[in-house]
Amino acid sequence: MALLTGLLLPFQLFNDIVLRIGRAIGIVAIALMVVAILIQVFFRYVLNNALPWPDEAARFAMLWMTGLLAPMAYRRGGFVAIDMALRMLPQRLSAALSLVLLFIAGGVLIVAIQIGWSEVTGFGGRFDTASLYIPTSFDFSSFMRVPRSWMMASLLTGVILLLIVNIELILRSIITLAGGADRLKPLAPPEDEIMAE
């Protein structure tokens, strides 16, 4: 049991820290997405002159928000799940089935990492976005287009973080099956947390 708990601790600490940072960045991404959409609505419907960049900027922020917040939702059980069969089974059998499902999810995430890597480094990642520019000097005299790979890196980042969370959940399930559930720190957020989840 001590070995499993020792294996779990680094994953738990990493997820506690990195997912909290990801959550903060994800909240900023949501705010930027809303601002970009409001700018587009104002220019399109009030001034009757649509801008080329807000749609792509909102998409960029949405992808990064998803990549950074999905691992936290997965860790806390926030994904939609059909758990009717698990609830009907005895507790030990339900925990064993959950463990099998976590291993399957881990396999899917490994394949997703390979796909994400090929998207970032492959042919599609070599192109630039159509209308997003960033300054390349402090006096804003020159600009470059944002590479598409920066957008696709959200997929890769998200699935890597999901795999790390999945490994933590596998270790927690094994500890629970071994009778050490009372030694595990709860993953559920405090009730007084500000963000709705």
Short mmCIF file of C-alpha atoms in Angstrom, two decimals:
data_model
loop_
_atom_site.label_atom_id
_atom_site.label_comp_id
_atom_site.label_asym_id
_atom_site.label_seq_id
_atom_site.Cartn_x
_atom_site.Cartn_y
_atom_site.Cartn_z
CA MET A 1 0.00 0.00 0.00
CA ALA A 2 2.86 2.38 0.81
CA LEU A 3 4.32 1.80 -2.67
CA LEU A 4 1.03 2.69 -4.37
CA THR A 5 0.58 5.76 -2.19
CA GLY A 6 4.17 6.80 -2.97
CA LEU A 7 3.47 6.41 -6.71
CA LEU A 8 0.25 8.41 -6.40
CA LEU A 9 1.73 11.38 -4.54
CA PRO A 10 3.75 12.94 -7.42
CA PHE A 11 0.78 12.68 -9.81
CA GLN A 12 -1.56 14.13 -7.20
CA LEU A 13 0.79 17.05 -6.43
CA PHE A 14 1.41 17.74 -10.12
CA ASN A 15 -2.31 17.74 -10.86
CA ASP A 16 -3.11 19.89 -7.82
CA ILE A 17 -0.66 22.57 -8.96
CA VAL A 18 -0.84 22.40 -12.77
CA LEU A 19 -4.61 22.06 -12.99
CA ARG A 20 -5.07 25.05 -10.68
CA ILE A 21 -2.81 27.12 -12.99
CA GLY A 22 -4.65 25.72 -16.03
CA ARG A 23 -7.94 26.71 -14.47
CA ALA A 24 -6.77 30.31 -14.00
CA ILE A 25 -5.51 30.50 -17.59
CA GLY A 26 -8.74 28.85 -18.79
CA ILE A 27 -10.83 31.50 -17.04
CA VAL A 28 -8.75 34.21 -18.74
CA ALA A 29 -9.27 32.43 -22.08
CA ILE A 30 -13.05 32.44 -21.51
CA ALA A 31 -12.95 36.18 -20.79
CA LEU A 32 -10.86 36.85 -23.92
CA MET A 33 -13.24 34.74 -25.99
CA VAL A 34 -16.24 36.72 -24.76
CA VAL A 35 -14.47 40.04 -25.40
CA ALA A 36 -13.54 38.97 -28.95
CA ILE A 37 -17.11 37.91 -29.68
CA LEU A 38 -18.55 41.16 -28.25
CA ILE A 39 -16.12 43.19 -30.37
CA GLN A 40 -17.23 41.28 -33.44
CA VAL A 41 -20.92 41.76 -32.64
CA PHE A 42 -20.41 45.50 -32.14
CA PHE A 43 -18.46 45.98 -35.36
CA ARG A 44 -20.69 43.72 -37.44
CA TYR A 45 -24.14 44.85 -36.27
CA VAL A 46 -23.61 48.38 -34.96
CA LEU A 47 -20.96 49.70 -37.33
CA ASN A 48 -21.85 47.31 -40.18
CA ASN A 49 -18.15 46.59 -40.74
CA ALA A 50 -17.09 43.10 -39.59
CA LEU A 51 -13.49 42.63 -38.50
CA PRO A 52 -11.50 39.67 -39.85
CA TRP A 53 -9.82 38.55 -36.61
CA PRO A 54 -12.35 38.19 -33.72
CA ASP A 55 -13.82 34.86 -34.91
CA GLU A 56 -10.39 33.26 -35.12
CA ALA A 57 -9.28 34.83 -31.82
CA ALA A 58 -12.40 33.47 -30.08
CA ARG A 59 -11.76 30.01 -31.55
CA PHE A 60 -8.13 30.15 -30.37
CA ALA A 61 -9.23 31.07 -26.83
CA MET A 62 -11.95 28.40 -26.83
CA LEU A 63 -9.52 25.65 -27.84
CA TRP A 64 -7.04 26.60 -25.12
CA MET A 65 -9.82 26.94 -22.55
CA THR A 66 -10.98 23.42 -23.41
CA GLY A 67 -7.47 21.96 -23.35
CA LEU A 68 -6.76 23.46 -19.94
CA LEU A 69 -10.10 22.91 -18.20
CA ALA A 70 -11.03 19.42 -19.49
CA PRO A 71 -8.40 17.66 -17.33
CA MET A 72 -9.81 19.27 -14.17
CA ALA A 73 -13.34 18.23 -15.12
CA TYR A 74 -12.14 14.67 -15.84
CA ARG A 75 -10.33 14.47 -12.50
CA ARG A 76 -13.41 15.60 -10.59
CA GLY A 77 -15.84 13.37 -12.47
CA GLY A 78 -17.36 16.26 -14.39
CA PHE A 79 -17.64 14.49 -17.75
CA VAL A 80 -20.95 13.08 -18.85
CA ALA A 81 -21.01 9.39 -17.99
CA ILE A 82 -23.47 6.54 -18.14
CA ASP A 83 -22.86 4.96 -14.76
CA MET A 84 -26.11 3.05 -14.38
CA ALA A 85 -24.37 -0.34 -14.75
CA LEU A 86 -21.66 0.62 -12.27
CA ARG A 87 -24.25 1.57 -9.66
CA MET A 88 -26.11 -1.73 -10.07
CA LEU A 89 -22.99 -3.83 -9.48
CA PRO A 90 -21.51 -4.66 -6.08
CA GLN A 91 -18.97 -2.06 -4.95
CA ARG A 92 -15.86 -4.20 -5.55
CA LEU A 93 -16.98 -5.31 -9.00
CA SER A 94 -17.94 -1.73 -9.86
CA ALA A 95 -14.47 -0.52 -8.83
CA ALA A 96 -12.83 -3.25 -10.94
CA LEU A 97 -14.92 -2.30 -13.98
CA SER A 98 -14.06 1.37 -13.45
CA LEU A 99 -10.39 0.41 -13.42
CA VAL A 100 -10.75 -1.45 -16.72
CA LEU A 101 -12.49 1.57 -18.23
CA LEU A 102 -9.69 3.85 -17.01
CA PHE A 103 -7.12 1.63 -18.74
CA ILE A 104 -9.14 1.80 -21.96
CA ALA A 105 -9.37 5.58 -21.63
CA GLY A 106 -5.59 5.67 -21.11
CA GLY A 107 -5.09 3.79 -24.38
CA VAL A 108 -7.34 6.23 -26.21
CA LEU A 109 -5.42 9.16 -24.70
CA ILE A 110 -2.09 7.72 -25.85
CA VAL A 111 -3.44 7.55 -29.41
CA ALA A 112 -4.77 11.12 -29.02
CA ILE A 113 -1.30 12.31 -27.97
CA GLN A 114 0.13 10.82 -31.16
CA ILE A 115 -2.55 12.58 -33.22
CA GLY A 116 -1.98 15.86 -31.36
CA TRP A 117 1.77 15.63 -31.90
CA SER A 118 1.29 15.06 -35.62
CA GLU A 119 -1.09 18.03 -35.81
CA VAL A 120 1.41 20.34 -34.11
CA THR A 121 4.53 19.15 -35.93
CA GLY A 122 3.06 17.81 -39.16
CA PHE A 123 1.96 19.36 -42.42
CA GLY A 124 -1.06 21.22 -41.02
CA GLY A 125 0.96 22.80 -38.22
CA ARG A 126 3.24 24.55 -40.73
CA PHE A 127 0.56 27.00 -41.82
CA ASP A 128 -0.30 30.31 -40.19
CA THR A 129 -3.71 31.49 -39.04
CA ALA A 130 -5.63 33.63 -41.50
CA SER A 131 -6.11 36.80 -39.47
CA LEU A 132 -4.35 36.58 -36.09
CA TYR A 133 -1.20 38.67 -35.80
CA ILE A 134 1.17 39.28 -32.90
CA PRO A 135 3.80 42.02 -32.63
CA THR A 136 7.42 40.98 -33.12
CA SER A 137 8.88 44.19 -31.69
CA PHE A 138 8.14 46.31 -28.64
CA ASP A 139 7.26 49.36 -30.71
CA PHE A 140 4.62 47.40 -32.66
CA SER A 141 6.30 48.23 -35.96
CA SER A 142 6.31 44.64 -37.23
CA PHE A 143 3.92 41.74 -36.88
CA MET A 144 3.79 38.04 -37.67
CA ARG A 145 0.87 35.72 -38.16
CA VAL A 146 0.15 33.29 -35.34
CA PRO A 147 1.18 29.80 -36.44
CA ARG A 148 -1.64 27.26 -36.65
CA SER A 149 0.49 24.90 -34.56
CA TRP A 150 -0.01 27.22 -31.56
CA MET A 151 -3.73 26.63 -31.85
CA MET A 152 -3.36 22.87 -32.31
CA ALA A 153 -1.00 22.69 -29.31
CA SER A 154 -4.12 23.09 -27.15
CA LEU A 155 -5.20 19.58 -28.23
CA LEU A 156 -1.79 18.13 -27.42
CA THR A 157 -1.57 19.93 -24.06
CA GLY A 158 -5.08 18.87 -23.12
CA VAL A 159 -4.62 15.17 -23.88
CA ILE A 160 -1.23 15.05 -22.12
CA LEU A 161 -2.83 16.55 -19.01
CA LEU A 162 -5.79 14.16 -19.37
CA LEU A 163 -3.37 11.20 -19.50
CA ILE A 164 -1.61 12.38 -16.34
CA VAL A 165 -4.99 12.71 -14.62
CA ASN A 166 -5.94 9.26 -15.94
CA ILE A 167 -2.80 7.74 -14.39
CA GLU A 168 -3.68 9.37 -11.07
CA LEU A 169 -7.23 7.98 -11.28
CA ILE A 170 -5.89 4.49 -12.09
CA LEU A 171 -3.63 4.59 -9.03
CA ARG A 172 -6.50 5.85 -6.88
CA SER A 173 -8.72 3.02 -8.16
CA ILE A 174 -6.08 0.39 -7.38
CA ILE A 175 -5.63 1.82 -3.87
CA THR A 176 -9.40 1.79 -3.40
CA LEU A 177 -9.60 -1.84 -4.57
CA ALA A 178 -6.81 -2.72 -2.13
CA GLY A 179 -8.85 -1.25 0.72
CA GLY A 180 -7.01 2.05 1.13
CA ALA A 181 -9.77 4.42 0.09
CA ASP A 182 -9.69 6.08 3.53
CA ARG A 183 -6.09 7.22 2.86
CA LEU A 184 -6.99 9.12 -0.31
CA LYS A 185 -7.46 12.87 -0.43
CA PRO A 186 -10.91 13.72 -1.84
CA LEU A 187 -10.91 15.24 -5.33
CA ALA A 188 -14.28 16.97 -5.10
CA PRO A 189 -14.09 20.77 -4.92
CA PRO A 190 -15.12 22.58 -1.74
CA GLU A 191 -18.76 23.63 -1.73
CA ASP A 192 -17.89 27.30 -1.37
CA GLU A 193 -15.75 27.40 -4.52
CA ILE A 194 -16.65 30.34 -6.76
CA MET A 195 -16.58 28.71 -10.19
CA ALA A 196 -19.60 26.63 -11.11
CA GLU A 197 -18.58 23.16 -12.20
#
